[in-house]
XYZ file of C-alpha atoms in Angstrom:
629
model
C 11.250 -4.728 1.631
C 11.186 -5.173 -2.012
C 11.312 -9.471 -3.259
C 13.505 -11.104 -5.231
C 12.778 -13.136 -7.846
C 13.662 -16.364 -5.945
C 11.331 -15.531 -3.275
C 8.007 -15.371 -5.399
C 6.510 -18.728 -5.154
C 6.692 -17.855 -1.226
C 4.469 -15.330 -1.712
C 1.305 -15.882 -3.174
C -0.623 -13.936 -1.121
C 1.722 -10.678 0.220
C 0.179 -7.887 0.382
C 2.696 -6.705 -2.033
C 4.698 -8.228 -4.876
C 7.335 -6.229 -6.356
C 9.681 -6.119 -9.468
C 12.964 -5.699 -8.696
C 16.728 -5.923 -10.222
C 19.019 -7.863 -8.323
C 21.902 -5.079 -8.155
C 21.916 -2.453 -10.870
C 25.343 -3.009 -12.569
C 27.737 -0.321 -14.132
C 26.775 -2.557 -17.683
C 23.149 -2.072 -16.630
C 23.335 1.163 -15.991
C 25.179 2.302 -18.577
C 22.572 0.689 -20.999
C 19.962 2.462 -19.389
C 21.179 5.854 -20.136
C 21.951 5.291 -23.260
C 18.005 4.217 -23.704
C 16.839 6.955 -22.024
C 18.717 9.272 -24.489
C 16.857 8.175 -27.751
C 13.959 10.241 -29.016
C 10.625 9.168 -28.348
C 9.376 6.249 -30.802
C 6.287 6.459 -33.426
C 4.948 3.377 -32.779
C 3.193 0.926 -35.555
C -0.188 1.490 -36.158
C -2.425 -1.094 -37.817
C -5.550 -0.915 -39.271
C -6.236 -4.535 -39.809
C -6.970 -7.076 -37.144
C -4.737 -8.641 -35.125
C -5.998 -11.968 -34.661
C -4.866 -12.698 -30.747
C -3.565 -16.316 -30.662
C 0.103 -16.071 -29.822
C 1.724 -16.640 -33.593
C 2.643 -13.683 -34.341
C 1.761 -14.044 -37.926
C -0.228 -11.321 -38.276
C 1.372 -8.600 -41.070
C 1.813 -6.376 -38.258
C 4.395 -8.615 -36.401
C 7.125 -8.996 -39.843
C 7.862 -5.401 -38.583
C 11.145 -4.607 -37.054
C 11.061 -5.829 -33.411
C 10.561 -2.810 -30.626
C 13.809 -4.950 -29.082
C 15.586 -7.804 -28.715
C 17.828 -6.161 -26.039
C 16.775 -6.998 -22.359
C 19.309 -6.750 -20.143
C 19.766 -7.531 -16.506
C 22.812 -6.743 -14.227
C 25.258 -8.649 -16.236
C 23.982 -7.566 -19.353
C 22.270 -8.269 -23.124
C 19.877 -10.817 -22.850
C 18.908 -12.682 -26.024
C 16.557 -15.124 -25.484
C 13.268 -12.711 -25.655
C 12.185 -9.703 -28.483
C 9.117 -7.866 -27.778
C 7.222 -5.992 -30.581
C 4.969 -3.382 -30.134
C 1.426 -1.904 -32.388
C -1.487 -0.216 -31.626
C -5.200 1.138 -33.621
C -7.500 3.380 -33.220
C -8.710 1.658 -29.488
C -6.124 -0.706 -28.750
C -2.444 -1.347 -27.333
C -1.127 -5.039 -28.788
C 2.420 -6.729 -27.380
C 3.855 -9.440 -29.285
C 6.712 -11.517 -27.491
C 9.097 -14.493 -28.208
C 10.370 -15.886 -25.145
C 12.878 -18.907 -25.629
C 13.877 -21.059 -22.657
C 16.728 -24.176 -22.138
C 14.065 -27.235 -21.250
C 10.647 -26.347 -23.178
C 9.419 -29.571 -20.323
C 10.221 -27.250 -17.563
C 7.588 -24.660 -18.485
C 4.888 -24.518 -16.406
C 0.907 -26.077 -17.772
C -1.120 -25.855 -15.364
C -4.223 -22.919 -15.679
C -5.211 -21.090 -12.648
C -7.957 -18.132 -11.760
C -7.344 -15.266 -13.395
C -5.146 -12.725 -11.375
C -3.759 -15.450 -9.397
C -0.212 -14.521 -7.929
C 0.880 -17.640 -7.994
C 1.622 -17.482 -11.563
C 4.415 -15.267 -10.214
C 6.487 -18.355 -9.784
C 6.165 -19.002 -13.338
C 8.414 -18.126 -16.461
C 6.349 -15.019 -17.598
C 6.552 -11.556 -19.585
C 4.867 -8.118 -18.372
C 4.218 -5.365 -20.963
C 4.171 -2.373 -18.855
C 2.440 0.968 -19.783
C 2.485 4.778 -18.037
C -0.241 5.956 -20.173
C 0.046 9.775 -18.571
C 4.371 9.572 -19.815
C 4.435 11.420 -15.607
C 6.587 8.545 -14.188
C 3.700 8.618 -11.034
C 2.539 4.857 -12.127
C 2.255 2.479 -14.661
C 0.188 -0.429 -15.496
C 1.452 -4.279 -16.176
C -0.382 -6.919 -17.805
C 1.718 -10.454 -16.810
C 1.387 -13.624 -19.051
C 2.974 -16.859 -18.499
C 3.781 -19.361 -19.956
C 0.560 -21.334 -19.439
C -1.161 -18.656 -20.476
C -2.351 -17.339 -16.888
C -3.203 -13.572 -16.912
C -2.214 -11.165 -13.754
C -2.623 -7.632 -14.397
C -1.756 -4.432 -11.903
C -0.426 -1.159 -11.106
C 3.027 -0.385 -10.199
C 4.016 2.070 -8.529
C 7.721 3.923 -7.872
C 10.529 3.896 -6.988
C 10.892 -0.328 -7.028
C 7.853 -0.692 -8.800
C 5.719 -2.584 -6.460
C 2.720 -4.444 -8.097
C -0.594 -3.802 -6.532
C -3.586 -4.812 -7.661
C -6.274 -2.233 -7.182
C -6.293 -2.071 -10.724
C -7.535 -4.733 -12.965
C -8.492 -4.252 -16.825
C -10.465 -6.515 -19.257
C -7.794 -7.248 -21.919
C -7.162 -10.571 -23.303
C -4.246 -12.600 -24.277
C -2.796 -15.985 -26.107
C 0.179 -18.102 -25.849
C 1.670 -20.849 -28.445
C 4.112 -23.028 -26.792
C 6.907 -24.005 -30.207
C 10.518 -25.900 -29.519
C 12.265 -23.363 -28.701
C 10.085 -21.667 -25.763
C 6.498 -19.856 -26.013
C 5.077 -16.920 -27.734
C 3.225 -14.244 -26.774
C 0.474 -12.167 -28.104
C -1.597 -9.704 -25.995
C -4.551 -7.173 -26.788
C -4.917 -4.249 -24.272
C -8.139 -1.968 -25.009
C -8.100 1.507 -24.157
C -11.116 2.237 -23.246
C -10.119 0.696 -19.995
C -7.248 2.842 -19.518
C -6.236 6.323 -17.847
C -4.798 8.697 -20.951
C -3.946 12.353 -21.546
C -4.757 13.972 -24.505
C -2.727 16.213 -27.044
C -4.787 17.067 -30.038
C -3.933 13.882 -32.402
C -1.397 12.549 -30.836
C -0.433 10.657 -26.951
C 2.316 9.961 -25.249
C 3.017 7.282 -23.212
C 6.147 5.065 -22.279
C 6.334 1.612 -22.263
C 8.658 -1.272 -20.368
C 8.664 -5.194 -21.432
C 9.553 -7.373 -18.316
C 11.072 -11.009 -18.877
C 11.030 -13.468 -15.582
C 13.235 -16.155 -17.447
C 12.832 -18.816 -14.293
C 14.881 -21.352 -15.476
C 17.561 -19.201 -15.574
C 16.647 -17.059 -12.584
C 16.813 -14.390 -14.432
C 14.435 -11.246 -14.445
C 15.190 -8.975 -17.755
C 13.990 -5.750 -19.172
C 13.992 -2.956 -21.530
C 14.557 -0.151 -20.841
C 17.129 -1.446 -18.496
C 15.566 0.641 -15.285
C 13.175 0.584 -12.543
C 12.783 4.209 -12.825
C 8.858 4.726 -14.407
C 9.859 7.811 -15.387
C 12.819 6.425 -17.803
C 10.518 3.791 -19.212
C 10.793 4.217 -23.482
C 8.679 7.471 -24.234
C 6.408 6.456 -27.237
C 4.128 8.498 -29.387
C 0.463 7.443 -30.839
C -1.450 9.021 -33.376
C -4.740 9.307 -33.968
C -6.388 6.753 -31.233
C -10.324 6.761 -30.137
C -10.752 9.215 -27.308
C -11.339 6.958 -23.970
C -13.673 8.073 -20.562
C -11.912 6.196 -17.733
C -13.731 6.502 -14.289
C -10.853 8.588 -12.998
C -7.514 9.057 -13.170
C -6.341 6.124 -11.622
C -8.146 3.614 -13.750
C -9.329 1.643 -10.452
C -12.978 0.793 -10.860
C -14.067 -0.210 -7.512
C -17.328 -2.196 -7.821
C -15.354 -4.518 -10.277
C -12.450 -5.130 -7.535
C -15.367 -5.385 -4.787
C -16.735 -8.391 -7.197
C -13.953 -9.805 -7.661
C -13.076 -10.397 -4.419
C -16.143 -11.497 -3.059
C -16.412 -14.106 -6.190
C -12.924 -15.748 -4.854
C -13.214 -15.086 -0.950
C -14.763 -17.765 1.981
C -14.336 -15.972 4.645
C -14.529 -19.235 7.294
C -11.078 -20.505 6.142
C -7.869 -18.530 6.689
C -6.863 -20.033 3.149
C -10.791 -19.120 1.683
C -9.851 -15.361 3.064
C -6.792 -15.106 1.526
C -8.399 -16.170 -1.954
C -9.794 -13.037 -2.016
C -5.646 -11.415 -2.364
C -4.627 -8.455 -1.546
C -5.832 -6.523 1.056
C -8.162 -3.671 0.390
C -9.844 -1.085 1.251
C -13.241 -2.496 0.522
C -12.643 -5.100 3.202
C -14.911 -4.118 5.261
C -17.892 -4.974 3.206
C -16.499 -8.446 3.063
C -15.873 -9.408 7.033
C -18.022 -9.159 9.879
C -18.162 -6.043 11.715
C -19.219 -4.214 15.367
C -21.140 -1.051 14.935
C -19.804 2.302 17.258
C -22.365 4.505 17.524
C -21.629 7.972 16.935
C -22.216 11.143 19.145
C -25.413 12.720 19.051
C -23.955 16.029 17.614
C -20.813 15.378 15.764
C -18.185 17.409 16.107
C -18.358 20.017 13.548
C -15.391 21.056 11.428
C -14.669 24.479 10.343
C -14.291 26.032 6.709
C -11.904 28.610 5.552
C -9.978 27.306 2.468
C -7.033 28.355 1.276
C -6.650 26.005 -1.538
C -4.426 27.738 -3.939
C -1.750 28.203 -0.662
C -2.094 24.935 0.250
C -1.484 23.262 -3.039
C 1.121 25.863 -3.863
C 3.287 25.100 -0.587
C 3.220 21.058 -1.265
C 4.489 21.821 -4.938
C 7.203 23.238 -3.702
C 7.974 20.270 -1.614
C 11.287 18.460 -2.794
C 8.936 15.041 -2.983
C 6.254 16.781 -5.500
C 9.152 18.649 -7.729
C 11.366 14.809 -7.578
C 8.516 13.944 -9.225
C 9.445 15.463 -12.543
C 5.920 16.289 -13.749
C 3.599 19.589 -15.119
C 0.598 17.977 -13.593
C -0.517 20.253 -10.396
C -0.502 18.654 -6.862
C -4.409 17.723 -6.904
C -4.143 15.255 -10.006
C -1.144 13.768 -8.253
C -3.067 13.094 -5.481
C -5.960 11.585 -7.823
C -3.268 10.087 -10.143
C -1.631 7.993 -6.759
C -4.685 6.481 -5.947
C -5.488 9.154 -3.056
C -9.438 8.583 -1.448
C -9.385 11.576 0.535
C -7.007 14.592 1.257
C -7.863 17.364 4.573
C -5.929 19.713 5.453
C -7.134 21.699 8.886
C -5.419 24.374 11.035
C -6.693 23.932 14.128
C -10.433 22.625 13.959
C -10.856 24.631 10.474
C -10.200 22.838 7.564
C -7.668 24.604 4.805
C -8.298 22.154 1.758
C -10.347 19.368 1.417
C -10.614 17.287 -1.846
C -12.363 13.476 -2.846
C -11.131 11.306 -5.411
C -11.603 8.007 -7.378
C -14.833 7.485 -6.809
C -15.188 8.475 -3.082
C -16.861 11.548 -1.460
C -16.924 12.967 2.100
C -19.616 10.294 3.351
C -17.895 7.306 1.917
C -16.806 4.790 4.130
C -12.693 4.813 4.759
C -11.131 1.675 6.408
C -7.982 2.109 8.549
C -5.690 -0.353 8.433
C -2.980 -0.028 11.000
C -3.715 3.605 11.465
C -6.447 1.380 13.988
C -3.392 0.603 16.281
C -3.103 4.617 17.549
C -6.489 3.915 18.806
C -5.707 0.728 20.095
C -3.060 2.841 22.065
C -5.245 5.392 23.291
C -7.525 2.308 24.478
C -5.155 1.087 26.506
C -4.368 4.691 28.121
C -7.996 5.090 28.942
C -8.044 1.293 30.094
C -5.248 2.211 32.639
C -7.047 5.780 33.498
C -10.330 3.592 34.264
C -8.312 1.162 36.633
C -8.762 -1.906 34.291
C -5.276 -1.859 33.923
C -2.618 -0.911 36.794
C 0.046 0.243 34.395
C 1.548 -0.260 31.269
C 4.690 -1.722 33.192
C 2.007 -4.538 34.153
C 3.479 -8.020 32.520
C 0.952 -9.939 30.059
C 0.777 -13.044 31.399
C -1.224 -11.041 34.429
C -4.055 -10.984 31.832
C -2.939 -14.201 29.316
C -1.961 -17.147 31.968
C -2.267 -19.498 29.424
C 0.846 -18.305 27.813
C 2.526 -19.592 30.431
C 2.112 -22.984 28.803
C 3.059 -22.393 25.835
C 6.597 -20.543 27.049
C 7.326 -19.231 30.725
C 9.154 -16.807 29.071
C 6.264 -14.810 27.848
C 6.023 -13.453 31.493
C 8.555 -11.078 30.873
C 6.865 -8.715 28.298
C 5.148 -5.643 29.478
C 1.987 -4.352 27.911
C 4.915 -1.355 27.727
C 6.670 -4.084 25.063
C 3.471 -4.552 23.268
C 2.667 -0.837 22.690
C 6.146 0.110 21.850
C 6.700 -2.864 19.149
C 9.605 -4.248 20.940
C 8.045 -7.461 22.714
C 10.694 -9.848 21.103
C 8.116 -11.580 19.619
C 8.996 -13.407 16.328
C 7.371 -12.194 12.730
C 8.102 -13.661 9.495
C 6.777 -12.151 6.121
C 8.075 -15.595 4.884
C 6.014 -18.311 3.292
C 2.468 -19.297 2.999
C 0.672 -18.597 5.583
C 3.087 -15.888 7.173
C 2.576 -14.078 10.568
C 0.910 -11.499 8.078
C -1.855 -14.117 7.068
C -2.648 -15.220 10.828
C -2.239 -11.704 12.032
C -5.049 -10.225 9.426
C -6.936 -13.151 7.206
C -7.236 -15.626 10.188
C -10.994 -16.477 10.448
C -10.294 -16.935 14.549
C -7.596 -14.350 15.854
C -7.377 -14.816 19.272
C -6.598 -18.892 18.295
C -4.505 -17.836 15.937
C -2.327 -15.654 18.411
C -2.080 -18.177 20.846
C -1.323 -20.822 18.498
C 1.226 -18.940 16.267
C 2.929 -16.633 18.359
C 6.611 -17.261 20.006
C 9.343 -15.540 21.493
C 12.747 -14.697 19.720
C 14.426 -12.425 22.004
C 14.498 -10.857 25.144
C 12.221 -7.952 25.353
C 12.661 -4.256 25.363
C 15.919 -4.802 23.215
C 14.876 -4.123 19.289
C 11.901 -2.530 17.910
C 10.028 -5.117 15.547
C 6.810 -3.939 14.069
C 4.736 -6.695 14.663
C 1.185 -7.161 14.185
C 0.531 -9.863 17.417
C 1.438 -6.923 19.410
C -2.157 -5.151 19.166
C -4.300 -8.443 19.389
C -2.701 -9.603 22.142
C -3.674 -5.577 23.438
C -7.118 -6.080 22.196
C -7.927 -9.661 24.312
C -6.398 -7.636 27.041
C -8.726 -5.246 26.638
C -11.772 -7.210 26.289
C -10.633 -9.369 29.486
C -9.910 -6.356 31.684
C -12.974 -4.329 30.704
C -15.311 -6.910 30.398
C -16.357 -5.914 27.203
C -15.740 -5.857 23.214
C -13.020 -3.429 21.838
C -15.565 -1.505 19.775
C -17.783 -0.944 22.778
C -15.739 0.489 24.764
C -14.295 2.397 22.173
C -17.707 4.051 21.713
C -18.188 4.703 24.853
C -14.791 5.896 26.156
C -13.604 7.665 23.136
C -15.630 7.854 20.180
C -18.798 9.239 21.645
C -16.544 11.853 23.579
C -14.396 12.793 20.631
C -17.836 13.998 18.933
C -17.319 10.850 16.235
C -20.185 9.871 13.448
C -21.249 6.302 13.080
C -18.710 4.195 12.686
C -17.414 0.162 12.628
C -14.730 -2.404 13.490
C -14.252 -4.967 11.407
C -14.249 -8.341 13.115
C -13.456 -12.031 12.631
C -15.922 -14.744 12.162
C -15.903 -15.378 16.155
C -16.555 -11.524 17.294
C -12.870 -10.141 17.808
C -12.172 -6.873 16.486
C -9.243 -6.821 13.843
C -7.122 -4.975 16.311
C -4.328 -4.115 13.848
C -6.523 -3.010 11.375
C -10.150 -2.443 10.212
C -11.757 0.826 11.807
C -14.468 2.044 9.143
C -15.514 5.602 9.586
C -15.537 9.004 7.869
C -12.589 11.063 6.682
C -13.723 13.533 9.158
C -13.950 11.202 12.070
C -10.056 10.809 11.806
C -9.897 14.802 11.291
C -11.815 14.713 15.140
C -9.374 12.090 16.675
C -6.057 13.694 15.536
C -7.606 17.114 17.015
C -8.363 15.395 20.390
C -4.552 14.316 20.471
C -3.502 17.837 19.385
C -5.036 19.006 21.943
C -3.876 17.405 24.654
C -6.692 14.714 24.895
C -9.223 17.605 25.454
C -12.652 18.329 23.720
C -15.594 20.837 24.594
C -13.672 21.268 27.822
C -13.551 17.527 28.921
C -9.973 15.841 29.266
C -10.908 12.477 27.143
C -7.890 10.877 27.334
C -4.809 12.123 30.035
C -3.285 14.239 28.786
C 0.058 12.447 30.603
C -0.496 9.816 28.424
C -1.143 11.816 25.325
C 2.747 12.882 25.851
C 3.945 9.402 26.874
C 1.921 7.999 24.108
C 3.330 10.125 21.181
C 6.262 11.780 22.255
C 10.088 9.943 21.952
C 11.251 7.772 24.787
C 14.830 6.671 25.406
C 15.839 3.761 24.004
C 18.693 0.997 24.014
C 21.594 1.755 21.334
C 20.677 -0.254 18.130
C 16.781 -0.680 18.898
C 16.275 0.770 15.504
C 18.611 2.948 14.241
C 17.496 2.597 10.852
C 14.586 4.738 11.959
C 16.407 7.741 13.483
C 18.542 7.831 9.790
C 15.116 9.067 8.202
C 14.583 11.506 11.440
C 11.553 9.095 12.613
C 10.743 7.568 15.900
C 8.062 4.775 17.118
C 6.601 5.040 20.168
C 3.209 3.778 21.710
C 1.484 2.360 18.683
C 2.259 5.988 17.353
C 4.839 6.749 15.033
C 7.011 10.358 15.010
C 9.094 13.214 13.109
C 12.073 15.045 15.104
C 11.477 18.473 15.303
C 14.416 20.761 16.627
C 13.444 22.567 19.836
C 10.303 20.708 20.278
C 11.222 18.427 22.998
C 7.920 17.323 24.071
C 6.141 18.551 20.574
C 7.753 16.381 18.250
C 5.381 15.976 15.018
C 3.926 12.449 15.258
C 1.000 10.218 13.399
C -0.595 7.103 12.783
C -0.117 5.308 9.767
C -1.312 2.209 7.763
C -1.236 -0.281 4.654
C -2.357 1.227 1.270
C -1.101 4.925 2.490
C -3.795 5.593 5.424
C -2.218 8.862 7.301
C -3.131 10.799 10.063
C -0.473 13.531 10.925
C -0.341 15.753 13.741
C 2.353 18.944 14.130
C 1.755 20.476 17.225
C 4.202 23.275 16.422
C 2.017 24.660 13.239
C -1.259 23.490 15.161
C -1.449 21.133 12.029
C -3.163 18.017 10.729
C -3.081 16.493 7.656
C -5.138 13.217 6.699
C -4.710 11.232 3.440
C -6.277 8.428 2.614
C -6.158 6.043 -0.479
C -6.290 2.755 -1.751
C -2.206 2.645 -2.287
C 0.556 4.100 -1.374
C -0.042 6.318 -4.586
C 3.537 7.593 -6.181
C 5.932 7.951 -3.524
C 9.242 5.817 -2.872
C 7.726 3.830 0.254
C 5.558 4.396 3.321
C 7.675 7.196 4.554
C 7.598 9.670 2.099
C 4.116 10.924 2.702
C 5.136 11.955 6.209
C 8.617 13.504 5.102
C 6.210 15.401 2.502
C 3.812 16.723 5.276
C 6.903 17.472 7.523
C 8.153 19.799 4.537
C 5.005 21.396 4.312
C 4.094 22.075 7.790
C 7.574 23.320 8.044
C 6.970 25.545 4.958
C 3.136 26.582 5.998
């Protein structure tokens, strides 16, 4: 759910902060086409130096402004004007930003990147370097000066911040407001070449807080209608890939800011990433002795050819082909595989087919099958069993509790409360608390009956996982490796745990690309490998397949033809009653997608959602292509 303005100084450490309008207006909109209609711009090249201290006195800046036309749902702003330049190896932004109360502006200096600043007045110049509408790049200022830099991605232009340059910046704080001056270098960014010339298109973003007011130009959050602008004759750059993301950079980062024995020290390091796992503790599962071996027979060319024809690559608007989107949206790994052969298999930004790949929640379909195995293995009578069977103790904290089902728990619809709200939120306790199992106990309530509405809700699988540990009588991980992972024919693998030994049930599985190839194809079929049923194959179907479900327990999903079931998530398909496409899914655009019809399975991995409008649209993508294939 994209934030409003209002609600950033909530949310300082969401795994997501986005840019949004309040309502697009008919005046809004109207403006916006009518920017969109102009021909590209030839920006202002310099070959002086800018001298970076927010005056804007350089000979550069006496220039005609780019605009003094930001506009926001009830139209022309005039309190901002944002001028644009550029040399041979740099992009410069020059803004004046006026205010009511020059007292009110924020003074005090944080960290670099700090999302806090977010509840500051500030200005983002915003940049798609590639002119593809895929994703752009924003460099934040505020009025204190504080620097936040990220990429944003479509169709509400979330902010993510896998991506993070070395540019620099001023601010000079006058009667009237502030000024801006910014220097952005290159070198540091993604670019397509075209002989002399590039083009890129640019936004400038005004968060005028006293007025609660957020303001832009062009008046869209379409990347693809930013303002198309043309530069001549700038220093060819070698970014690390096409995404810009340099990893070992972000990795440093995080560990400089992270103490991973606080909940607040863990959330210092931000976002949540995929290198994660080389910051918290984790359990080793040992792999099989023989691996299960994957097959080859590409088919590249009919691979890529059928997923260009997808409505979701063509809505995309682009000439690039579908393997530099995939590189372009931040993709880590893409398999295709028909049966146990694989049909295209490709590696990007920076990672190779032995890398390391962290799961996020795509962890909670093998949390599922856990449990299934669990109840196979007589730890657990049934999934109809009631919690507080295994967790007395929440007893005390609400006798209520002893009407959810470990059924509840698997299915999402415990009626068990979850706010995304403030600071720390159920998501901070659920996946940066240093002590989980505390955490749960301490944090989580009851809001409604259960059974009722689905929630997604990440106490759900820890309260699974101490389950587990209590009815087995052993860690997660181990008996992972030794009731699934070993029999699936895995490699050598990890859980990521917190600083008292519990695994990060809703998250945190580190393994191969290929080890999630080898789980999907024990689900596809049936729970059966090298001639051994693994996991029931009754459970398999009650696991994945839909269930029937109260009127209004989430409707909202069925509109987009999608289902939830056991810690699994699903795609109607007509006449497949029992062979419904279904997969596992988590943050930053982890997939694992199973069609039973086509005998397909399609795995991509990244460290974002890449370019698509939300989560979902990778699955509707793979559901038009295994329809297609």
């Amino acid at each position: 759910m994209a934030l409003q303005t209002n609600d950033f100084p909530k949310h300082g450490f969401r795994k997501k902060i986005y840019f949004t309008l309040f309502l697009l207006g008919t005046t809004l909109f109207a403006h916006s086409q009518n920017v969109n209609e102009k021909e590209k711009i030839t920006a202002h090249k310099t070959n002086s130096t800018i001298n970076i201290d927010g005056i804007l006195n350089d000979p550069i800046w006496q220039k005609t402004p780019l605009t003094n036309q930001l506009c926001d749902e009830n139209g022309q702003y005039n309190n901002t004007a944002a001028w644009f330049a550029y040399d041979a190896d740099n992009l410069y932004a020059g803004l004046i930003c006026k205010v009511n109360n020059t007292s009110k502006l924020n003074t005090k200096l944080l960290d670099r990147d700090n999302q806090f600043m977010l509840r500051n007045d500030w200005v983002a110049f915003c940049v798609d370097t590639y002119h593809d509408g895929i994703k752009a790049y924003a460099f934040l200022v505020d009025a204190a000066g504080n620097e936040l830099d990220g990429s944003l991605n479509p169709p509400t232009r979330d902010l993510s911040f896998s991506f993070s340059s070395k540019w620099t910046s001023a601010i000079k704080r006058n009667q009237d407001g502030y000024t801006v001056e910014m220097k952005i270098p290159l070198e540091n960014l993604p670019v397509r070449w075209n002989k002399d010339s590039v083009t890129m298109a640019i936004q400038i973003i005004r968060y005028d807080k006293q007025n609660n007011r957020m303001v832009q130009w062009p008046a869209t959050k379409d990347i693809g209608k930013f303002q198309t602008i043309v530069l001549h004759g700038i220093n060819q750059t070698h970014p690390q890939n096409l995404s810009g993301v340099n990893l070992e950079d972000r990795l440093a980062y995080k560990k400089s800011k992270i103490d991973v024995t606080t909940l607040l020290g863990r959330c210092q390091g931000g976002d949540a990433s995929v290198m994660d796992y080389l910051l918290f503790k984790k359990r080793d599962i040992s792999g099989a002795e023989h691996p299960r071996m994957l097959h080859y027979h590409l088919q590249t060319e009919k691979v890529n050819r059928i997923f260009e024809n997808t409505s979701y690559f063509k809505n995309l608007n682009t000439n690039i082909d579908f393997e530099t989107m995939l590189e372009r949206s931040q993709t880590t790994a893409f398999i295709v595989l028909r049966n146990d052969t694989i049909l295209n298999e490709n590696y990007f930004n920076g990672f190779h087919k032995d890398s390391t790949f962290t799961s996020f929640s795509v962890a909670k379909s093998f949390v599922s099958t856990l449990v299934g195995l669990a109840i196979s293995d007589g730890f657990i009578k049934s999934e109809e069993d009631k919690i507080t069977k295994y967790l007395p103790e929440l007893m005390k904290k609400d006798a209520r509790f002893s009407e959810i089902t470990i059924r509840d728990l698997l299915s999402m619809s415990s009626g068990l409360a979850y706010s995304h709200d403030g600071f720390p939120s159920d998501d901070e306790f659920t996946y940066q608390s240093p002590d989980l199992r505390s955490a749960v106990l301490e944090h989580v309530r009851i809001s409604d009956h259960p059974g009722k509405h689905w929630l997604y809700n990440n106490y759900n699988p820890l309260l699974l996982g101490m389950i587990l540990e209590r009815t087995t009588g052993k860690s997660v991980a181990k008996y992972a490796e030794e009731k699934l992972w070993k029999k699936m024919g895995g490699s050598n693998a990890s859980w990521s745990l917190d600083e008292h030994g519990f695994e990060k049930m809703e998250s945190g599985i580190n393994c191969k690309a290929h080890d999630y190839a080898r789980f999907a194809l024990l689900l596809l079929n049936k729970g059966k490998y090298n001639g051994i049923q693994v996991i029931p194959e009754s459970w398999v179907q009650k696991a994945t397949q839909p269930q029937e479900r109260p009127t209004g327990y989430y409707d909202y999903l069925l509109k987009n033809n999608t289902y939830y079931n056991y810690l699994w998530w699903g795609k109607f398909r007509d006449g497949q009653e029992n062979a419904n496409d279904f997969f596992a899914m988590g943050n930053k655009g982890e997939y694992v997608y199973i069609c039973p019809q086509k005998k397909l399975t399609i795995i991509r991995l990244g460290f974002e959602y890449g370019f698509t409008p939300a989560s979902m649209s990778w699955p509707d993508m793979f559901y038009q292509f295994a329809t297609h294939f």
